[in-house]
Structure formats: structure tokens, C-alpha cells
mmCIF file of C-alpha atoms and ligand atoms in Angstrom:
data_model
loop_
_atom_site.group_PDB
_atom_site.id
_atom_site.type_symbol
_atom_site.label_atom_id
_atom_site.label_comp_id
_atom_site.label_asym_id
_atom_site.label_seq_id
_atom_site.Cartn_x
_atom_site.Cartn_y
_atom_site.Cartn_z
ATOM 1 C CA UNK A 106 0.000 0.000 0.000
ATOM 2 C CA UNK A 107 1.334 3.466 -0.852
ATOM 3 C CA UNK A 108 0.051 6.612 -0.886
ATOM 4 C CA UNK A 109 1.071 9.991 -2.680
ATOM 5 C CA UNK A 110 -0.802 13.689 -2.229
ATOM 6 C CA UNK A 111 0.430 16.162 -4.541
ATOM 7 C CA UNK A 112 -0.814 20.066 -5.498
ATOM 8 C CA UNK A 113 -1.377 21.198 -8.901
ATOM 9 C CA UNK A 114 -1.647 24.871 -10.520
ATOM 10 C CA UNK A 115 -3.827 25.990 -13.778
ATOM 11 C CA UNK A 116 -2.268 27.102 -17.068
ATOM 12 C CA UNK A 117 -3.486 29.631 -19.038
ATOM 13 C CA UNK A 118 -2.126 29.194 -23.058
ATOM 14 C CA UNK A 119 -0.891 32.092 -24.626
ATOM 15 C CA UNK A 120 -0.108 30.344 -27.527
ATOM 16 C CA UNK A 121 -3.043 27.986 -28.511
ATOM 17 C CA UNK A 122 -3.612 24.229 -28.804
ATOM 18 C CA UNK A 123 -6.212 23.135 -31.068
ATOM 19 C CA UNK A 124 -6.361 20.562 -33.046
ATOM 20 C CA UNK A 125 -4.901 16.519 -32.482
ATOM 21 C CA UNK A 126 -2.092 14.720 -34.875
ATOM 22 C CA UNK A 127 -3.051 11.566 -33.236
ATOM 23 C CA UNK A 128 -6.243 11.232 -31.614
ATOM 24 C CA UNK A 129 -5.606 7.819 -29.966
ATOM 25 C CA UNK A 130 -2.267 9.054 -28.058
ATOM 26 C CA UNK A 131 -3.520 12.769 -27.772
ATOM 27 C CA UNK A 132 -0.725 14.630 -29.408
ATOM 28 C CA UNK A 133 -1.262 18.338 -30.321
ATOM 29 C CA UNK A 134 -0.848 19.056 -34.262
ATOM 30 C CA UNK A 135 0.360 22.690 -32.751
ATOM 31 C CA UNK A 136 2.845 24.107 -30.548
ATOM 32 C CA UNK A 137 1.482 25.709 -27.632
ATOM 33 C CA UNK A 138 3.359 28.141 -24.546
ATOM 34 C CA UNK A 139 1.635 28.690 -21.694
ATOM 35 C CA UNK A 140 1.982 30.390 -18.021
ATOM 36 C CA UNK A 141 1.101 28.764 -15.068
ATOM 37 C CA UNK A 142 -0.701 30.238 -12.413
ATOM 38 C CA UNK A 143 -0.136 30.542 -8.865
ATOM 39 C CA UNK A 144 -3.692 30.329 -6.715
ATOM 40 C CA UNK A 145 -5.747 28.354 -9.316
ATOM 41 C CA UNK A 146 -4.953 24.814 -7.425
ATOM 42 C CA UNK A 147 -5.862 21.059 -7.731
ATOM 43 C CA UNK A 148 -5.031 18.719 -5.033
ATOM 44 C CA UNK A 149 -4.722 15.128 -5.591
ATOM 45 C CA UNK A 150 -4.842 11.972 -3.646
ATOM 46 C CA UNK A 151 -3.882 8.675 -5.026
ATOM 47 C CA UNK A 152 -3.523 5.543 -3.007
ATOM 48 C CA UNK A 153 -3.017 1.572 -4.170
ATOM 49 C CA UNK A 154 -4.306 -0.639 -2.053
ATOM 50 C CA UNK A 155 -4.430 -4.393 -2.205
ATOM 51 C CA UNK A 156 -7.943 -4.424 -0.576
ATOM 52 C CA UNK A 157 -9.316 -2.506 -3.249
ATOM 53 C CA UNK A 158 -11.613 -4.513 -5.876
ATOM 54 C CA UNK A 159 -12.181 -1.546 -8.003
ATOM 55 C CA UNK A 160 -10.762 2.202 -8.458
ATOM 56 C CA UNK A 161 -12.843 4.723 -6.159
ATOM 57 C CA UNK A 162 -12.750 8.167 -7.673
ATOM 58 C CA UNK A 163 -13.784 11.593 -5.402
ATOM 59 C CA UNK A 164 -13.866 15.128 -6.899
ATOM 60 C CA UNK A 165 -14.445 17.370 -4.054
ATOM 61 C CA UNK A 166 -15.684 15.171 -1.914
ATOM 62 C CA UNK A 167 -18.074 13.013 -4.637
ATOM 63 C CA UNK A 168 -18.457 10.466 -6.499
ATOM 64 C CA UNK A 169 -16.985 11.288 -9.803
ATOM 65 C CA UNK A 170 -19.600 10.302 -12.683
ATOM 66 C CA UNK A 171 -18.850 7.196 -14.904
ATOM 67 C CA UNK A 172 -16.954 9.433 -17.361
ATOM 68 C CA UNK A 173 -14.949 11.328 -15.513
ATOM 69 C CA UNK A 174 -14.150 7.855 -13.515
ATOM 70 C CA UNK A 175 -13.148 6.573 -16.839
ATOM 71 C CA UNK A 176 -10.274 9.078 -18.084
ATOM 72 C CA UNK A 177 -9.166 8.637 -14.232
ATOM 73 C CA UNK A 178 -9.256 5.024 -14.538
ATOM 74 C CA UNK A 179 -7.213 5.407 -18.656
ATOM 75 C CA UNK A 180 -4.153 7.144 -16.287
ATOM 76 C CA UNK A 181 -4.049 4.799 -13.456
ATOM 77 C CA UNK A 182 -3.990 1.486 -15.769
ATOM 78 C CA UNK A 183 -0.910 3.210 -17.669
ATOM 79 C CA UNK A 184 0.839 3.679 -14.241
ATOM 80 C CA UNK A 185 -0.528 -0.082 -13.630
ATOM 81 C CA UNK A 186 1.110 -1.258 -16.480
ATOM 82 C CA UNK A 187 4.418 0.639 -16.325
ATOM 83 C CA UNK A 188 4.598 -0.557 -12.438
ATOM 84 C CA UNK A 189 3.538 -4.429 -13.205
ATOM 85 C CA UNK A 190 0.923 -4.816 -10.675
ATOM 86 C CA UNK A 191 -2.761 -4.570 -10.532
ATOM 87 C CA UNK A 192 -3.443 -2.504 -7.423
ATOM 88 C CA UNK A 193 -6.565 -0.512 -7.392
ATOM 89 C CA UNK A 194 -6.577 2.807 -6.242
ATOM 90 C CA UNK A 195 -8.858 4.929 -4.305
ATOM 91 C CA UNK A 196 -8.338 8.487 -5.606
ATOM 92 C CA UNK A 197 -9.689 12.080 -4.036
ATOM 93 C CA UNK A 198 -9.287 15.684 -5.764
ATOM 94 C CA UNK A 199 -10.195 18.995 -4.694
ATOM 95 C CA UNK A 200 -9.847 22.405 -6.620
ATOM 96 C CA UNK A 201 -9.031 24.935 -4.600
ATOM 97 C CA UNK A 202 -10.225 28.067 -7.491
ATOM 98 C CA UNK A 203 -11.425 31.292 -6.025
ATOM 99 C CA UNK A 204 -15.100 31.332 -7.708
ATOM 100 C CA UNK A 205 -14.174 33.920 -9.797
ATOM 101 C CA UNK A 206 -11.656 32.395 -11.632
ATOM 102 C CA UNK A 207 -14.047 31.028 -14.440
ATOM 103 C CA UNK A 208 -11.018 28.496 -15.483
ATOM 104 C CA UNK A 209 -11.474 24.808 -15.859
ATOM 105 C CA UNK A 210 -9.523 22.634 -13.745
ATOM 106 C CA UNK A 211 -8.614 19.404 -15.902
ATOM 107 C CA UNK A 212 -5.405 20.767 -16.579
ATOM 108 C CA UNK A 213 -4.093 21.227 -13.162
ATOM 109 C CA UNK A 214 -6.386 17.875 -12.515
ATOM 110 C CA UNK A 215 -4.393 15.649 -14.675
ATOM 111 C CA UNK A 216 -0.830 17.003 -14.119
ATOM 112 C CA UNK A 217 -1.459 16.265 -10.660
ATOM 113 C CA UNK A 218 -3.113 12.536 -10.995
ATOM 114 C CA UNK A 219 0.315 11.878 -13.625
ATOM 115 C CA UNK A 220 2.501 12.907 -10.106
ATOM 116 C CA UNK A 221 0.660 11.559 -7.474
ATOM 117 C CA UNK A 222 -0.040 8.467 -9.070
ATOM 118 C CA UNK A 223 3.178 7.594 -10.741
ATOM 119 C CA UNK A 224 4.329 8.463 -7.403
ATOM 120 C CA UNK A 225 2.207 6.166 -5.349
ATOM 121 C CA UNK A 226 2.868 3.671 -7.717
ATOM 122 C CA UNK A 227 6.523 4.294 -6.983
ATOM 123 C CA UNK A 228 7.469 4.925 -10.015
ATOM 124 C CA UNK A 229 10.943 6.448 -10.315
ATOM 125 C CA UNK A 230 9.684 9.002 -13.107
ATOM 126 C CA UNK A 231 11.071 12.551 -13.834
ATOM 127 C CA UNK A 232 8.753 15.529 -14.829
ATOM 128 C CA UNK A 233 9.013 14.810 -18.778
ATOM 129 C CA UNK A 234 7.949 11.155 -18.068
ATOM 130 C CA UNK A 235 5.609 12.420 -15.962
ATOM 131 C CA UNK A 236 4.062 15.335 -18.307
ATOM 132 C CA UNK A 237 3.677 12.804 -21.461
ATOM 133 C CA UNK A 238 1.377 10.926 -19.000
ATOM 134 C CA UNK A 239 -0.723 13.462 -18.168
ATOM 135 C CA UNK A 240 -0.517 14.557 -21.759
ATOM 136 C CA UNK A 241 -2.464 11.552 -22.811
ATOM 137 C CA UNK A 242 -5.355 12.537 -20.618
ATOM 138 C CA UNK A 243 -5.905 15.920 -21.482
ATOM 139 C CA UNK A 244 -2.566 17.655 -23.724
ATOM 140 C CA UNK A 245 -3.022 20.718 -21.720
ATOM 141 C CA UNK A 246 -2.116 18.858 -18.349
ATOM 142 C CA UNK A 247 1.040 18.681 -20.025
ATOM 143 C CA UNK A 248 1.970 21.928 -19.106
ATOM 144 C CA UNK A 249 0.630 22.030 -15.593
ATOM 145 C CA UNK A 250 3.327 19.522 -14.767
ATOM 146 C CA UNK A 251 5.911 22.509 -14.929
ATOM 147 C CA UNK A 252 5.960 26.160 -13.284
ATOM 148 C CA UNK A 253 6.454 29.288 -14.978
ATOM 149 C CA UNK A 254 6.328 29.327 -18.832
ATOM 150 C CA UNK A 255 6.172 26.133 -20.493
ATOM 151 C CA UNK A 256 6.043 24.916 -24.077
ATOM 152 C CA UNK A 257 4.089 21.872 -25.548
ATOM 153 C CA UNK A 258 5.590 21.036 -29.006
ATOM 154 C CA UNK A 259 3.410 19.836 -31.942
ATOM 155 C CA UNK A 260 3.637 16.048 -31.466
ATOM 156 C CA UNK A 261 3.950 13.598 -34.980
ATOM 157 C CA UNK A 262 1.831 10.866 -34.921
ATOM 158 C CA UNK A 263 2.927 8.220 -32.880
ATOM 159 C CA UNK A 264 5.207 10.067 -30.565
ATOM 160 C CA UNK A 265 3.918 8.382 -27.929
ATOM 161 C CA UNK A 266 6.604 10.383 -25.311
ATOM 162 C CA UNK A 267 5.829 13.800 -26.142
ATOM 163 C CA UNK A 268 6.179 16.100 -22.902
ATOM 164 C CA UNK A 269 6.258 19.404 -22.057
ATOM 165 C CA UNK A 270 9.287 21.405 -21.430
ATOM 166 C CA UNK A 271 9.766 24.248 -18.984
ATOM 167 C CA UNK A 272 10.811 27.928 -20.803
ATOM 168 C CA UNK A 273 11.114 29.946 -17.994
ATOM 169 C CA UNK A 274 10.610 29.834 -14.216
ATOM 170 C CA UNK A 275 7.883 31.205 -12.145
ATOM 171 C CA UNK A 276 10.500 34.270 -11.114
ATOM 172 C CA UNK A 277 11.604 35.525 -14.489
ATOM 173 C CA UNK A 278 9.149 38.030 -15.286
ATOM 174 C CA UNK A 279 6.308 39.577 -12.958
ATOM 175 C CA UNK A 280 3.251 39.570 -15.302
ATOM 176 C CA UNK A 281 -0.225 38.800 -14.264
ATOM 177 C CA UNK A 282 -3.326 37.266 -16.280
ATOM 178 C CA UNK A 283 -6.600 39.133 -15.001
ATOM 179 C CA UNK A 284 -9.399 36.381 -15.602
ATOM 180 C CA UNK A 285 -12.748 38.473 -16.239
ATOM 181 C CA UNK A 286 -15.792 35.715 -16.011
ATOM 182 C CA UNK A 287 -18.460 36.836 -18.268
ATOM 183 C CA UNK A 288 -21.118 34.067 -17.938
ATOM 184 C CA UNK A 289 -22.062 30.825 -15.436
ATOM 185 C CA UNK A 290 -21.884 27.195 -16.016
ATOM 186 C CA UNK A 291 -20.505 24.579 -18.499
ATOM 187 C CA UNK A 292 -18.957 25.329 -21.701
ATOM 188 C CA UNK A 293 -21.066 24.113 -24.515
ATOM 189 C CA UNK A 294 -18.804 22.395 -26.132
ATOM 190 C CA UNK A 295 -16.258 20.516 -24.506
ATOM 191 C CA UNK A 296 -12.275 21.295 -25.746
ATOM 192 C CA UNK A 297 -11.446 18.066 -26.850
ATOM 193 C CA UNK A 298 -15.145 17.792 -29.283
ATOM 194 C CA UNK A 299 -14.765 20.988 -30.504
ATOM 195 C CA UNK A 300 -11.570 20.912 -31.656
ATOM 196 C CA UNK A 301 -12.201 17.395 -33.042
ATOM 197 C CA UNK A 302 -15.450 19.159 -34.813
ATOM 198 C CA UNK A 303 -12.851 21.694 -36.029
ATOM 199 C CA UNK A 304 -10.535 19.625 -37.661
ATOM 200 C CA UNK A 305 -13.115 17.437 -39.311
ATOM 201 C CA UNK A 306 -15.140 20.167 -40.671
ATOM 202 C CA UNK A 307 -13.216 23.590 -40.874
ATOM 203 C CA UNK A 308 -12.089 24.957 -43.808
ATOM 204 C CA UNK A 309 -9.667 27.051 -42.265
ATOM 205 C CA UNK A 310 -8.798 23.840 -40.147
ATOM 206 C CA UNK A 311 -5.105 23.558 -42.294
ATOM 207 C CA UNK A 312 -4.928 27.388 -42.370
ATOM 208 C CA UNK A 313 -4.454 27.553 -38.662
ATOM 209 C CA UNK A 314 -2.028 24.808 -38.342
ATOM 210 C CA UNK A 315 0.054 26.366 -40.475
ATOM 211 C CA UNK A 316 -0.084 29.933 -39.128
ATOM 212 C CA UNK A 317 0.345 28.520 -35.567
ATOM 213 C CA UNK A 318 3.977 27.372 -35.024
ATOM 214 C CA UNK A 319 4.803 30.877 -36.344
ATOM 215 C CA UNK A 320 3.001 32.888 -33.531
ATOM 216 C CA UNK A 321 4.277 30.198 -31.066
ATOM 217 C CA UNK A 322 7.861 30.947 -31.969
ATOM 218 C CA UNK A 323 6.737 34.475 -31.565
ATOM 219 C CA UNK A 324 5.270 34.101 -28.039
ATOM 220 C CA UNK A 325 9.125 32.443 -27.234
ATOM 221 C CA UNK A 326 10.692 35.203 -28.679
ATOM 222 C CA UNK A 327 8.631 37.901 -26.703
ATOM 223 C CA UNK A 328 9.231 35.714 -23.406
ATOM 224 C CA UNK A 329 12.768 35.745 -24.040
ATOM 225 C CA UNK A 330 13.065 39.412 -24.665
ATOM 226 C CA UNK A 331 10.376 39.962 -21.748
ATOM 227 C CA UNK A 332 8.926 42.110 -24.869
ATOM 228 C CA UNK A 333 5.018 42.263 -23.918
ATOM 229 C CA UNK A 334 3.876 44.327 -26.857
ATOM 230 C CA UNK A 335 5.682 40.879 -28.982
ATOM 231 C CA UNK A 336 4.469 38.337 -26.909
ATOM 232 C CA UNK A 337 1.162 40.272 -26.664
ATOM 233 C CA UNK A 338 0.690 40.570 -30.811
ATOM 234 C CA UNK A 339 0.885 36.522 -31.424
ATOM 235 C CA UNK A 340 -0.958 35.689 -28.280
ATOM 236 C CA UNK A 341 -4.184 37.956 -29.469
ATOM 237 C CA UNK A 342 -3.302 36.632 -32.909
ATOM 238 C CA UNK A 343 -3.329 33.055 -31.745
ATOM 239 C CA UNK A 344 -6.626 33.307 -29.922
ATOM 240 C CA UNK A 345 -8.342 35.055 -32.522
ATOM 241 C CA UNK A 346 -7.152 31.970 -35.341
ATOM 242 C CA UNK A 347 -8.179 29.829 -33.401
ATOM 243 C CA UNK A 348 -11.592 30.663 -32.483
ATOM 244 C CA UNK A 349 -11.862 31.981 -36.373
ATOM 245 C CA UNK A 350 -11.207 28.031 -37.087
ATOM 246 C CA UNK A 351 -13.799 26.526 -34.757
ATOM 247 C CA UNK A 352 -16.553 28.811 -35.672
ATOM 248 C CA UNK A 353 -15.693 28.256 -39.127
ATOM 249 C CA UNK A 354 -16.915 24.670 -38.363
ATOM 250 C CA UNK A 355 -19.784 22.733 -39.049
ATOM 251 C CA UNK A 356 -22.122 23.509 -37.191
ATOM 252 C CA UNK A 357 -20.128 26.316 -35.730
ATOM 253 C CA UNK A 358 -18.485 26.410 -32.316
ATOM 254 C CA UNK A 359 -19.170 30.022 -31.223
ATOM 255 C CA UNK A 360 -17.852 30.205 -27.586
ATOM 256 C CA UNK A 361 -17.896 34.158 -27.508
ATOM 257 C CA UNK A 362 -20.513 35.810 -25.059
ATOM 258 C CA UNK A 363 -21.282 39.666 -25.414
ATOM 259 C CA UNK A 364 -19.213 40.316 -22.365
ATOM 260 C CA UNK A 365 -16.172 38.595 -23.991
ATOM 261 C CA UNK A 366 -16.576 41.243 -26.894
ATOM 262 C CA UNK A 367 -17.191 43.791 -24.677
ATOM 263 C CA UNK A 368 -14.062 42.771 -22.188
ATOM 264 C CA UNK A 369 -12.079 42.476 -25.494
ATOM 265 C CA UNK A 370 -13.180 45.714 -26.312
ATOM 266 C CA UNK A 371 -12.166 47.346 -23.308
ATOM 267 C CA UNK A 372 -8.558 45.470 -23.111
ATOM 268 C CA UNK A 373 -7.733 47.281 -26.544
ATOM 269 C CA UNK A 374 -9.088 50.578 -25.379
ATOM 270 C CA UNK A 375 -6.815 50.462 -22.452
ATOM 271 C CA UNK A 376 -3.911 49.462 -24.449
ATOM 272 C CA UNK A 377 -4.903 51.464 -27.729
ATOM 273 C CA UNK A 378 -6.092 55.149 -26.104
ATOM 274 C CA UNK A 379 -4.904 54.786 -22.845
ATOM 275 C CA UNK A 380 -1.203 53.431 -23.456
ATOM 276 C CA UNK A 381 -1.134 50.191 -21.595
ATOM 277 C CA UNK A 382 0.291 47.243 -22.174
ATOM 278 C CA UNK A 383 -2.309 44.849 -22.059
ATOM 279 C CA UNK A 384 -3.294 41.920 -24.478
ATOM 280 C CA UNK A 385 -6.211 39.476 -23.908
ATOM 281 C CA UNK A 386 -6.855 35.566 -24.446
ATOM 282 C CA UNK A 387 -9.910 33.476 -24.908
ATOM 283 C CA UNK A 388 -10.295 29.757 -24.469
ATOM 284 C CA UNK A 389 -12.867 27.261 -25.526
ATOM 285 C CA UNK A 390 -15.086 29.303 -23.183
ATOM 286 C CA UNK A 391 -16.603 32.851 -23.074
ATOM 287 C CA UNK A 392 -14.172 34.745 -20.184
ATOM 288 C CA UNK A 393 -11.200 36.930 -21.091
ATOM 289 C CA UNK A 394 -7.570 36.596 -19.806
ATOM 290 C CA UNK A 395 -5.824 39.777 -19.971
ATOM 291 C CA UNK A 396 -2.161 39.566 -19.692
ATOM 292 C CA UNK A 397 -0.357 42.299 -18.342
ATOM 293 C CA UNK A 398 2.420 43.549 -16.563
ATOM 294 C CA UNK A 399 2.489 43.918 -12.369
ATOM 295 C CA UNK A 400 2.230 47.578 -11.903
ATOM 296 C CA UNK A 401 -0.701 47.857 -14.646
ATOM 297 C CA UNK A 402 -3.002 45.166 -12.789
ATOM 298 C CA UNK A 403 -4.899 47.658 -10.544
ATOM 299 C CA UNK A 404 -6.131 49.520 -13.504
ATOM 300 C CA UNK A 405 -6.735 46.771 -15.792
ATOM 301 C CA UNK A 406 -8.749 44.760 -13.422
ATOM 302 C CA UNK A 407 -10.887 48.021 -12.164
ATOM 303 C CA UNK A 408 -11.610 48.717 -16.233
ATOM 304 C CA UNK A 409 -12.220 44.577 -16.414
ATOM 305 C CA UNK A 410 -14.681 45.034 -13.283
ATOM 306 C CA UNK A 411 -16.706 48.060 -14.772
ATOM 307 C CA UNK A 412 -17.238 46.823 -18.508
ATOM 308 C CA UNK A 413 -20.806 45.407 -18.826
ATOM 309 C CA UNK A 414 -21.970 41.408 -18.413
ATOM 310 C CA UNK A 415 -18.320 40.624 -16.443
ATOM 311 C CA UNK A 416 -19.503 39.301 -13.184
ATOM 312 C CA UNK A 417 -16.094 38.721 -11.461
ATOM 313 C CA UNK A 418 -12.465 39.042 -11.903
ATOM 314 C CA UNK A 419 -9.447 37.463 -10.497
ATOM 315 C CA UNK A 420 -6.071 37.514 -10.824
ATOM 316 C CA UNK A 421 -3.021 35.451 -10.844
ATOM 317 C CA UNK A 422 1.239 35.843 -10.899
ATOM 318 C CA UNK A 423 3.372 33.135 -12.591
ATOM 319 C CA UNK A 424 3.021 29.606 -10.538
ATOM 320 C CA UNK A 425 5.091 26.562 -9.543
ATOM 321 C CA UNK A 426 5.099 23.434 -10.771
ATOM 322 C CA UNK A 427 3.370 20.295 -9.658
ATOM 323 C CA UNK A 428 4.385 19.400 -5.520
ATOM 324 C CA UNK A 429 4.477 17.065 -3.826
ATOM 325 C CA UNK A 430 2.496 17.304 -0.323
ATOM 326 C CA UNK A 431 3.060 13.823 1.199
ATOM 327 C CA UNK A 432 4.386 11.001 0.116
ATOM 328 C CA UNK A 433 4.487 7.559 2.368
HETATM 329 C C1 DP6 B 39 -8.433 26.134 -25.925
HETATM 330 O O1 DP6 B 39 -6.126 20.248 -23.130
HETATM 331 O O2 DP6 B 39 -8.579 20.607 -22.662
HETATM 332 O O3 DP6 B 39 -7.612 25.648 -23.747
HETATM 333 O O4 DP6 B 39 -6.227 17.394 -24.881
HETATM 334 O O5 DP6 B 39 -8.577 17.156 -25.619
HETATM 335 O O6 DP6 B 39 -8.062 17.327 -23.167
HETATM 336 P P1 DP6 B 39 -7.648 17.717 -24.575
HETATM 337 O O7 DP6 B 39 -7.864 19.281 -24.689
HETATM 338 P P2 DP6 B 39 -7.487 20.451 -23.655
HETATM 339 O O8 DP6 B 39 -7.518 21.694 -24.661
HETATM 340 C C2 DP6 B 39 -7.181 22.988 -24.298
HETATM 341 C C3 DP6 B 39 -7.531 23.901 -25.414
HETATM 342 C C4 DP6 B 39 -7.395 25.381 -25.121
HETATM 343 C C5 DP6 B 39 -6.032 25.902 -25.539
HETATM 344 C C6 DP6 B 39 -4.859 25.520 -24.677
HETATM 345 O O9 DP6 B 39 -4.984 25.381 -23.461
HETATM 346 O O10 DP6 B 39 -3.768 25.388 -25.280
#
């Protein structure tokens, strides 16, 4: 019997995923960079246990349905099969986001079942090992595995080890992503259908995977300079392809809310008339990420707060990598 707990942090992609090379081992047909976040937090509980007939799954506090039991179940039979034994495992995860966050959580979810499992398992696994795991489950989990700013390289069919790599650490560069939520509930459709939908049925499907390595390498390059108006250009540019592609599927995937026009709207005023350096990110949901630097957040959150349909905003600095909590 061994047990691992570990602690998990969100991601936020400045340069976008969308799209699969390889839909059975979940490899991204894009590049993607991304920041981590400090605050937005998953821990994770995994234990194996001989007296265990089946795998018990918790997400704060219940039972998790049969699908989300099943992509649970996909990680621990790889960690099974890599350890050679047949424990089950009795699982529990809590998200720790402030309500306002509007984020999803299976990226800091699955980075931190890859650990704590692989762990339990006692598996002597380093981060890469451990990132192409939780890549499998969900490609943005990838990242999560890592603090700071992260890549996820376009993976070619097959490549069944694809990982993330870590760019930069959580301490090289004070920005902060300003999360405005601008509606309630689920998404309507779910990341990994809609860019599935995308591929199958956009026409400008092969357009964006060819524009997108480009405005990745631009992201890198703005990092590296710690140039925000750079890094700011592709990430906009990136968001806006992307979402260009899905709606231009059939039937379209519009995930854009008034508010999200509206917060767009007032991100560019504030950089545009009002001279800051601000740039703003959407994902396959309706709430706007505005990326800016420290000293700027004040204002950018109180213009966030004020523009109409946002119900809350929240904000987050650079975060750490996957930890591990206890471990016996
Ligand atoms: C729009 O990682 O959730 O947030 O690999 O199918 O689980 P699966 O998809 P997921 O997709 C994230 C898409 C995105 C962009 C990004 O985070 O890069």
C-alpha cells in the first residue's frame, strides 16, 4: 500500500492548442506556450491498495460520474502497467479556485493525478515522463506539470513520449493574467469535441495549423526578450485563429458571449487610447484573460470590473510546478 498527495496549478495558453495529430495518443498538431498560475490549485490523492476490488474516484468530496471515472481510470492502468501490478486505487481531488476564476480545472487535474499516481505507484519518473502521461489525458495537463512558462511542441503521430518542457521559471518576469468571467456554467462544447469538430469540418482547419507554429515561436521570442507588446501581438493573434477556425466549423463552435466582446473591447481601449500594455486571451469558453504587466493590474482589473456582463475578476502571478504534499 502506498500513498502519494500532490498540489497542482492551472495554465493559461498564450499560444493555442487546437487541433490533435493523433487522436488515440492525444498529441497536439500545434505548438502551444503557456503560463502557469499561482492560486488556481488542484489537489490530488492517489492511493493503491491491495484491498481494493475496483478504483474509487472523489472530486471534491463526490463520487466522480462514470466518465470522468473513466479518463481517471485510462491514467491509473498506464501507471498499472508501467509498475507491473494490478493494485486498485482509491483516488480524491479537490480544486481549490477562487469562484471567480471562471477556469477549468482538468489541466491542473491531470498534471497532478500523472505525479501523485506515478508516485504512489513508486514509479521512479522525472517531470518529462511524468508530463507525457498526463498529456495523454488531457494535452493541456502537459503543461501544468511545470511552473512558470512552459512549451508543448506539436507532437507527430505516434510520438507516444511527447512532454512538455519548462521555458522559464515562475521568477523571471512579474506579469499577471486578469481572468474576467463573463457568464455561469458549463462550456457548450467541450475542448477536446470541438476541436475534433474543427478539424473534421473547418475549412480554415489547415490554415491555422500552419499559421500557428509561427506565432508560437513568436510568443518564445517575446518571453525571451520579456517584450510584452511581442508576446502580446501573437498571443491575441493566436486566440483570434483559433476561435476563427472553430466557428468556421460545421455547425459552428461560437464560444464568444457579449461580455467577452465587450471585455475584449475594453482590453484594446486600455492598451490602444490609454497606453497600456495589455493583451487578452480566450479559451474554448466565453471569459477573457488579460495579460499584463504587475504595476498595470490595478487599472486593468478596475476597467475589467466596470465593462458590462463581467460578473467577477481574479487575478493570478506566474506559478510553480506540480508538488508534492506527502508522500508515504
Ligand atoms: C483552448 O487540453 O482541454 O484551452 O487534450 O482534448 O483534453 P484535450 O484538450 P485540452 O484543450 C485545451 C484547449 C485550449 C487551448 C490551450 O490550453 O492550449
Amino acid at each position: 500500500m502506498s500513498r502519494c498527495k500532490v498540489r497542482a496549478h492551472a495554465n493559461i495558453a498564450l499560444s493555442k492548442y487546437w487541433g490533435k495529430s493523433d487522436l488515440a495518443l492525444n498529441l497536439p498538431a500545434v505548438p502551444s506556450v503557456s503560463m502557469t498560475l499561482d492560486g488556481l490549485v488542484t489537489e490530488t490523492e492517489v492511493r493503491f491498495d491491495t484491498r481494493l476490488r475496483t478504483d474509487r474516484v472523489f472530486l471534491d468530496g463526490r463520487r466522480a460520474s462514470a466518465a470522468e471515472r473513466q479518463r481517471v481510470v485510462e491514467v491509473l492502468d498506464q501507471v498499472r502497467s508501467a509498475a507491473g501490478h494490478l493494485q486498485r486505487a482509491e483516488v480524491r481531488s479537490a480544486n481549490h479556485f477562487p469562484t471567480a476564476a471562471g477556469l477549468a480545472s482538468s489541466a491542473s487535474g491531470f498534471a497532478a493525478l500523472a505525479a501523485a499516481a506515478t508516485r504512489a505507484a513508486e514509479l521512479d519518473w522525472d517531470d518529462k515522463r511524468v508530463s507525457a502521461l498526463a498529456r495523454q489525458a488531457s494535452a493541456s495537463a502537459a503543461r501544468s506539470v511545470f511552473g512558470g512558462f512552459v512549451e508543448l511542441p506539436a507532437g507527430k503521430p505516434g510520438q507516444a513520449s511527447l512532454a512538455a518542457r519548462p521555458l522559464h521559471d515562475e521568477r523571471y518576469w512579474d506579469l499577471r493574467i486578469v481572468v474576467a468571467e463573463t457568464a455561469k456554467g458549463p462550456k457548450k462544447v467541450g475542448s477536446t469535441a470541438g476541436m475534433e469538430r474543427s478539424r473534421r469540418t473547418s475549412p480554415y482547419y489547415e490554415a491555422w495549423v500552419a499559421a500557428a507554429p509561427k506565432l508560437s515561436a513568436q510568443v518564445k521570442r517575446g518571453l525571451k526578450l520579456r517584450d510584452l507588446p511581442l508576446l502580446g501581438a501573437a498571443m491575441e493573434q493566436s486566440t483570434l485563429a483559433f476561435h476563427a477556425c472553430a466557428m468556421a466549423s460545421a455547425p459552428g463552435i461560437l464560444y464568444f458571449q457579449p461580455a467577452t466582446l465587450a471585455a475584449l473591447a475594453t482590453v484594446r481601449d486600455l492598451r490602444d487610447r490609454r497606453g497600456v500594455e495589455v493583451f487578452a486571451t480566450m479559451d474554448a469558453g466565453p471569459h477573457v484573460k488579460a495579460l499584463c504587466h504587475v504595476d498595470d493590474v490595478g487599472r486593468v482589473r478596475r476597467a475589467l470590473t466596470r465593462t458590462e456582463g463581467v460578473i467577477a475578476t481574479g487575478v493570478s502571478a506566474p506559478g510553480p510546478g506540480v508538488e508534492i504534499l506527502e508522500w508515504d
